[in-house]
PDB file of C-alpha atoms in Angstrom:
ATOM      1  CA  MET A 527       0.000   0.000   0.000  1.00  0.00           C
ATOM      2  CA  ASN A 528       3.044   2.250   0.013  1.00  0.00           C
ATOM      3  CA  GLY A 529       2.302   3.454  -3.507  1.00  0.00           C
ATOM      4  CA  MET A 530      -1.118   4.720  -2.491  1.00  0.00           C
ATOM      5  CA  ASN A 531       0.177   6.590   0.556  1.00  0.00           C
ATOM      6  CA  GLY A 532       2.809   8.464  -1.464  1.00  0.00           C
ATOM      7  CA  MET A 533       0.397   9.947  -4.032  1.00  0.00           C
ATOM      8  CA  ASN A 534      -0.435  13.670  -3.592  1.00  0.00           C
ATOM      9  CA  PRO A 535      -3.061  14.799  -4.222  1.00  0.00           C
ATOM     10  CA  VAL A 536      -4.876  11.506  -4.374  1.00  0.00           C
ATOM     11  CA  TYR A 537      -8.476  10.816  -3.784  1.00  0.00           C
ATOM     12  CA  ARG A 538      -8.999   7.404  -2.268  1.00  0.00           C
ATOM     13  CA  LEU A 539     -12.009   5.250  -1.888  1.00  0.00           C
ATOM     14  CA  PHE A 540     -11.015   2.645   0.616  1.00  0.00           C
ATOM     15  CA  CYS A 541     -12.874  -0.566   0.152  1.00  0.00           C
ATOM     16  CA  VAL A 542     -14.975   0.022  -2.911  1.00  0.00           C
ATOM     17  CA  ALA A 543     -16.329  -3.246  -1.767  1.00  0.00           C
ATOM     18  CA  VAL A 544     -16.000  -6.061  -4.190  1.00  0.00           C
ATOM     19  CA  LEU A 545     -17.891  -8.183  -1.716  1.00  0.00           C
ATOM     20  CA  VAL A 546     -18.413 -11.682  -2.930  1.00  0.00           C
ATOM     21  CA  VAL A 547     -20.371 -14.653  -1.683  1.00  0.00           C
ATOM     22  CA  PHE A 548     -19.211 -18.244  -2.059  1.00  0.00           C
ATOM     23  CA  LEU A 549     -21.535 -20.339  -4.236  1.00  0.00           C
ATOM     24  CA  GLY A 550     -19.705 -23.625  -4.571  1.00  0.00           C
ATOM     25  CA  GLU A 551     -17.583 -25.319  -7.200  1.00  0.00           C
ATOM     26  CA  GLY A 552     -14.934 -22.633  -6.783  1.00  0.00           C
ATOM     27  CA  PHE A 553     -16.961 -19.693  -8.043  1.00  0.00           C
ATOM     28  CA  PHE A 554     -18.065 -16.407  -6.538  1.00  0.00           C
ATOM     29  CA  THR A 555     -20.724 -13.923  -7.544  1.00  0.00           C
ATOM     30  CA  ALA A 556     -20.529 -10.171  -7.265  1.00  0.00           C
ATOM     31  CA  LEU A 557     -22.932  -7.320  -7.706  1.00  0.00           C
ATOM     32  CA  ALA A 558     -23.371  -6.252 -11.344  1.00  0.00           C
ATOM     33  CA  SER A 559     -21.552  -3.017 -10.554  1.00  0.00           C
ATOM     34  CA  ILE A 560     -20.557  -1.086  -7.490  1.00  0.00           C
ATOM     35  CA  PRO A 561     -20.877   2.704  -7.518  1.00  0.00           C
ATOM     36  CA  GLY A 562     -18.462   4.947  -5.675  1.00  0.00           C
ATOM     37  CA  GLN A 563     -17.016   8.425  -5.489  1.00  0.00           C
ATOM     38  CA  ILE A 564     -13.440   9.563  -4.921  1.00  0.00           C
ATOM     39  CA  GLY A 565     -13.251  13.358  -4.596  1.00  0.00           C
ATOM     40  CA  PRO A 566     -14.627  14.799  -7.858  1.00  0.00           C
ATOM     41  CA  TYR A 567     -14.627  11.403  -9.599  1.00  0.00           C
ATOM     42  CA  ARG A 568     -17.648   9.117  -9.935  1.00  0.00           C
ATOM     43  CA  LEU A 569     -16.928   5.395 -10.351  1.00  0.00           C
ATOM     44  CA  GLN A 570     -18.706   2.254 -11.444  1.00  0.00           C
ATOM     45  CA  VAL A 571     -16.711  -0.918 -10.755  1.00  0.00           C
ATOM     46  CA  PHE A 572     -17.554  -4.117 -12.661  1.00  0.00           C
ATOM     47  CA  SER A 573     -16.034  -7.590 -12.444  1.00  0.00           C
ATOM     48  CA  GLU A 574     -15.140  -9.344 -15.682  1.00  0.00           C
ATOM     49  CA  PRO A 575     -16.365 -12.036 -15.829  1.00  0.00           C
ATOM     50  CA  ALA A 576     -19.522 -11.231 -13.853  1.00  0.00           C
ATOM     51  CA  VAL A 577     -19.105 -14.551 -12.025  1.00  0.00           C
ATOM     52  CA  ILE A 578     -15.720 -14.211 -10.355  1.00  0.00           C
ATOM     53  CA  PRO A 579     -13.700 -17.443 -10.420  1.00  0.00           C
ATOM     54  CA  VAL A 580     -11.187 -18.502  -7.824  1.00  0.00           C
ATOM     55  CA  GLY A 581      -8.034 -17.214  -9.460  1.00  0.00           C
ATOM     56  CA  LYS A 582      -7.695 -14.183 -11.704  1.00  0.00           C
ATOM     57  CA  ALA A 583     -10.377 -11.829 -12.977  1.00  0.00           C
ATOM     58  CA  ARG A 584     -10.428  -8.233 -14.188  1.00  0.00           C
ATOM     59  CA  LEU A 585     -12.066  -5.181 -12.704  1.00  0.00           C
ATOM     60  CA  ARG A 586     -13.376  -2.573 -15.124  1.00  0.00           C
ATOM     61  CA  ILE A 587     -13.514   0.866 -13.569  1.00  0.00           C
ATOM     62  CA  ASP A 588     -15.588   3.496 -15.381  1.00  0.00           C
ATOM     63  CA  VAL A 589     -14.670   7.027 -14.267  1.00  0.00           C
ATOM     64  CA  THR A 590     -16.748  10.156 -14.897  1.00  0.00           C
ATOM     65  CA  ASP A 591     -16.900  13.699 -13.583  1.00  0.00           C
ATOM     66  CA  ALA A 592     -19.915  15.162 -11.733  1.00  0.00           C
ATOM     67  CA  ALA A 593     -21.621  15.905 -15.077  1.00  0.00           C
ATOM     68  CA  GLY A 594     -21.229  12.286 -16.217  1.00  0.00           C
ATOM     69  CA  LYS A 595     -18.470  13.042 -18.750  1.00  0.00           C
ATOM     70  CA  PRO A 596     -15.850  10.232 -19.056  1.00  0.00           C
ATOM     71  CA  VAL A 597     -12.478  11.073 -17.504  1.00  0.00           C
ATOM     72  CA  ASP A 598      -9.443  10.145 -19.595  1.00  0.00           C
ATOM     73  CA  GLY A 599      -5.816  10.413 -18.526  1.00  0.00           C
ATOM     74  CA  ALA A 600      -6.329   9.294 -14.932  1.00  0.00           C
ATOM     75  CA  GLU A 601      -3.869   7.094 -13.061  1.00  0.00           C
ATOM     76  CA  ILE A 602      -5.846   4.441 -11.220  1.00  0.00           C
ATOM     77  CA  ARG A 603      -4.328   1.967  -8.784  1.00  0.00           C
ATOM     78  CA  SER A 604      -6.052  -0.937  -7.102  1.00  0.00           C
ATOM     79  CA  LEU A 605      -5.224  -3.327  -4.293  1.00  0.00           C
ATOM     80  CA  VAL A 606      -7.608  -6.283  -3.950  1.00  0.00           C
ATOM     81  CA  GLN A 607      -7.349  -8.449  -0.857  1.00  0.00           C
ATOM     82  CA  MET A 608      -9.329 -10.149   1.858  1.00  0.00           C
ATOM     83  CA  PRO A 609      -9.963  -7.674   4.703  1.00  0.00           C
ATOM     84  CA  ALA A 610      -7.430  -8.051   7.542  1.00  0.00           C
ATOM     85  CA  MET A 611      -5.737 -10.936   5.708  1.00  0.00           C
ATOM     86  CA  SER A 612      -2.784  -9.750   3.672  1.00  0.00           C
ATOM     87  CA  MET A 613      -1.349 -12.537   1.528  1.00  0.00           C
ATOM     88  CA  GLY A 614       1.315 -10.634  -0.369  1.00  0.00           C
ATOM     89  CA  GLU A 615      -1.025  -8.903  -2.810  1.00  0.00           C
ATOM     90  CA  LYS A 616       0.424  -5.982  -4.709  1.00  0.00           C
ATOM     91  CA  GLU A 617      -1.068  -2.711  -5.818  1.00  0.00           C
ATOM     92  CA  THR A 618      -1.744  -2.778  -9.570  1.00  0.00           C
ATOM     93  CA  LEU A 619      -1.944   0.030 -12.113  1.00  0.00           C
ATOM     94  CA  ALA A 620      -5.109   0.023 -14.254  1.00  0.00           C
ATOM     95  CA  GLU A 621      -4.818   0.380 -18.018  1.00  0.00           C
ATOM     96  CA  PRO A 622      -7.118   2.564 -20.146  1.00  0.00           C
ATOM     97  CA  LEU A 623      -9.409   0.528 -22.391  1.00  0.00           C
ATOM     98  CA  PRO A 624      -8.903   1.453 -26.059  1.00  0.00           C
ATOM     99  CA  GLY A 625     -12.000   2.956 -27.659  1.00  0.00           C
ATOM    100  CA  LYS A 626     -13.810   3.304 -24.313  1.00  0.00           C
ATOM    101  CA  PRO A 627     -13.287   6.819 -22.917  1.00  0.00           C
ATOM    102  CA  GLY A 628     -13.126   6.882 -19.123  1.00  0.00           C
ATOM    103  CA  SER A 629     -12.899   3.072 -18.814  1.00  0.00           C
ATOM    104  CA  TYR A 630      -9.928   1.349 -17.204  1.00  0.00           C
ATOM    105  CA  SER A 631      -9.122  -2.305 -16.541  1.00  0.00           C
ATOM    106  CA  VAL A 632      -7.028  -3.923 -13.832  1.00  0.00           C
ATOM    107  CA  GLU A 633      -6.281  -7.564 -12.989  1.00  0.00           C
ATOM    108  CA  ALA A 634      -7.328  -8.902  -9.597  1.00  0.00           C
ATOM    109  CA  SER A 635      -6.611 -12.226  -7.887  1.00  0.00           C
ATOM    110  CA  PHE A 636      -9.142 -14.097  -5.780  1.00  0.00           C
ATOM    111  CA  ALA A 637      -7.207 -16.820  -3.969  1.00  0.00           C
ATOM    112  CA  MET A 638     -10.100 -18.477  -2.124  1.00  0.00           C
ATOM    113  CA  ALA A 639     -13.753 -18.199  -1.165  1.00  0.00           C
ATOM    114  CA  GLY A 640     -14.660 -15.232   0.987  1.00  0.00           C
ATOM    115  CA  ARG A 641     -15.021 -11.470   1.055  1.00  0.00           C
ATOM    116  CA  PHE A 642     -12.636  -9.224  -0.825  1.00  0.00           C
ATOM    117  CA  ALA A 643     -12.226  -5.470  -0.874  1.00  0.00           C
ATOM    118  CA  ALA A 644     -10.636  -3.281  -3.513  1.00  0.00           C
ATOM    119  CA  SER A 645      -8.794  -0.153  -2.391  1.00  0.00           C
ATOM    120  CA  ILE A 646      -8.792   2.222  -5.333  1.00  0.00           C
ATOM    121  CA  SER A 647      -6.831   5.448  -5.721  1.00  0.00           C
ATOM    122  CA  ILE A 648      -7.069   7.990  -8.526  1.00  0.00           C
ATOM    123  CA  ARG A 649      -4.723  10.734  -9.640  1.00  0.00           C
ATOM    124  CA  GLY A 650      -6.118  12.670 -12.543  1.00  0.00           C
ATOM    125  CA  PRO A 651      -6.940  15.914 -14.308  1.00  0.00           C
ATOM    126  CA  LEU A 652      -9.655  17.008 -11.844  1.00  0.00           C
TER     127      LEU A 652
END
């Protein structure tokens, strides 16, 4: 989490909850999207695939301003882990999605069944 603490100015949304519920057979489900706000930024966070497998998945983070206009050129970092259970996860830099203004994608790992939280930080033009 050192990278997030060293960013100034950074707007953080701690625990844009990617809360998941164990279903069985090694799969999780998540809400279709999770809304959030970090300073002047509005977020919608989606899991891809919608059914999160044990292992790797991607988070798509759509970022807009207060008027709903997509925000390009932002630096978005995410740290996904089980609350109070650090297992060596690392903060990851999201990549802009080509042809989708204001949309970013970041890989996340889900090592086992349970609840996970994504700490997201944004540094951008606003």
